[in-house]
Tab-separated table of C-alpha atoms in Angstrom:
chain	number	residue	atom	x	y	z
A	719	MET	CA	-13.214	38.041	4.314
A	720	ASP	CA	-15.042	36.854	7.571
A	721	GLY	CA	-13.235	34.606	9.548
A	722	VAL	CA	-10.788	34.222	12.539
A	723	TYR	CA	-7.481	36.189	12.192
A	724	GLY	CA	-4.357	35.555	13.906
A	725	PHE	CA	-2.409	38.617	15.046
A	726	HIS	CA	1.278	38.718	16.335
A	727	LEU	CA	2.725	41.653	17.879
A	728	SER	CA	6.739	41.599	18.953
A	729	VAL	CA	7.829	44.610	20.493
A	730	MET	CA	11.691	45.732	21.611
A	731	VAL	CA	11.923	48.597	24.081
A	732	LEU	CA	14.836	50.213	25.197
A	733	GLU	CA	16.686	49.516	28.656
A	734	SER	CA	14.834	51.199	31.814
A	735	ASN	CA	11.820	51.949	29.604
A	736	ALA	CA	8.073	50.971	30.246
A	737	LEU	CA	5.708	50.818	27.500
A	738	TYR	CA	1.927	49.997	27.455
A	739	LEU	CA	0.158	49.144	24.088
A	740	GLN	CA	-3.454	48.298	23.675
A	741	LEU	CA	-4.980	46.210	21.089
A	742	PHE	CA	-8.314	47.647	19.597
A	743	LYS	CA	-11.160	46.061	17.237
A	744	ASN	CA	-13.257	48.360	15.790
A	745	GLY	CA	-12.455	51.278	18.114
A	746	GLU	CA	-13.299	48.974	21.148
A	747	TYR	CA	-10.574	48.074	23.689
A	748	PHE	CA	-9.663	44.265	23.354
A	749	ASP	CA	-6.548	43.686	25.380
A	750	THR	CA	-3.156	45.231	26.719
A	751	MET	CA	0.381	44.674	26.625
A	752	VAL	CA	2.956	45.817	28.994
A	753	ILE	CA	6.677	45.774	28.509
A	754	TYR	CA	9.396	46.639	30.970
A	755	GLY	CA	12.889	47.286	29.760
A	756	ASN	CA	14.989	45.696	32.628
A	757	GLY	CA	18.574	46.740	32.458
A	758	ASN	CA	18.996	45.654	28.572
A	759	PHE	CA	16.957	45.873	25.660
A	760	THR	CA	13.523	43.734	26.247
A	761	THR	CA	11.421	41.804	23.823
A	762	VAL	CA	8.082	40.601	24.448
A	763	SER	CA	5.655	38.869	21.948
A	764	GLU	CA	1.795	38.382	22.047
A	765	PHE	CA	-0.792	36.464	20.016
A	766	TRP	CA	-4.123	37.038	19.292
A	767	SER	CA	-7.058	34.958	17.690
A	768	ILE	CA	-9.780	37.355	16.852
A	769	GLU	CA	-12.988	36.956	14.898
A	770	LEU	CA	-13.656	39.382	12.344
A	771	ALA	CA	-15.985	40.228	9.662
A	772	LYS	CA	-15.463	42.010	6.470
A	773	GLY	CA	-14.949	45.713	7.090
A	774	ASP	CA	-13.627	45.197	10.777
A	775	GLY	CA	-10.367	47.057	11.867
A	776	VAL	CA	-7.768	46.021	14.174
A	777	TRP	CA	-4.898	48.297	15.551
A	778	ILE	CA	-2.383	48.945	18.209
A	779	ARG	CA	-1.972	52.258	20.243
A	780	THR	CA	0.308	53.302	22.799
A	781	ASP	CA	-1.342	54.253	26.152
A	782	THR	CA	0.649	56.477	28.286
A	783	GLN	CA	-1.852	57.339	31.019
A	784	TYR	CA	-0.351	54.249	33.106
A	785	VAL	CA	3.420	54.988	32.778
A	786	ASP	CA	4.953	56.439	35.872
A	787	GLY	CA	7.616	58.488	34.786
A	788	LEU	CA	9.149	56.378	32.271
A	789	ILE	CA	7.994	57.228	28.700
A	790	GLY	CA	8.612	54.052	26.832
A	791	THR	CA	10.574	53.717	23.315
A	792	LEU	CA	10.122	51.497	20.848
A	793	HIS	CA	13.388	50.048	19.183
A	794	GLY	CA	13.213	50.053	15.498
A	795	TRP	CA	15.425	48.490	12.942
A	796	CYS	CA	12.718	45.770	12.469
A	797	ASN	CA	12.851	44.625	16.105
A	798	THR	CA	9.384	45.731	16.569
A	799	GLN	CA	6.607	44.188	14.347
A	800	PHE	CA	2.696	43.871	14.089
A	801	SER	CA	1.146	41.226	11.450
A	802	GLY	CA	-2.052	39.564	10.970
A	803	PHE	CA	-3.441	36.808	8.816
A	804	LEU	CA	-6.506	34.629	8.238
A	805	THR	CA	-6.405	31.162	9.948
A	806	SER	CA	-9.921	29.975	9.190
């Protein structure tokens, strides 16, 4: 369904880790999210409003080309979440 969709990403990384995530729409780069685990587990959240048409796709991928020797590790156990919903 065509409309404006809201997407929420909440990510937890392990201490002393850096993680770069990229949001893509239909294979095109849209935005970057950077998380640094400073001493403890760190959680960062982001929200995007994106206009989509039927058949469009939105996804997150990791981007390791900018990580300077610190490969980021996502913390599991429901501490990392990605969701989307139609807003209008």
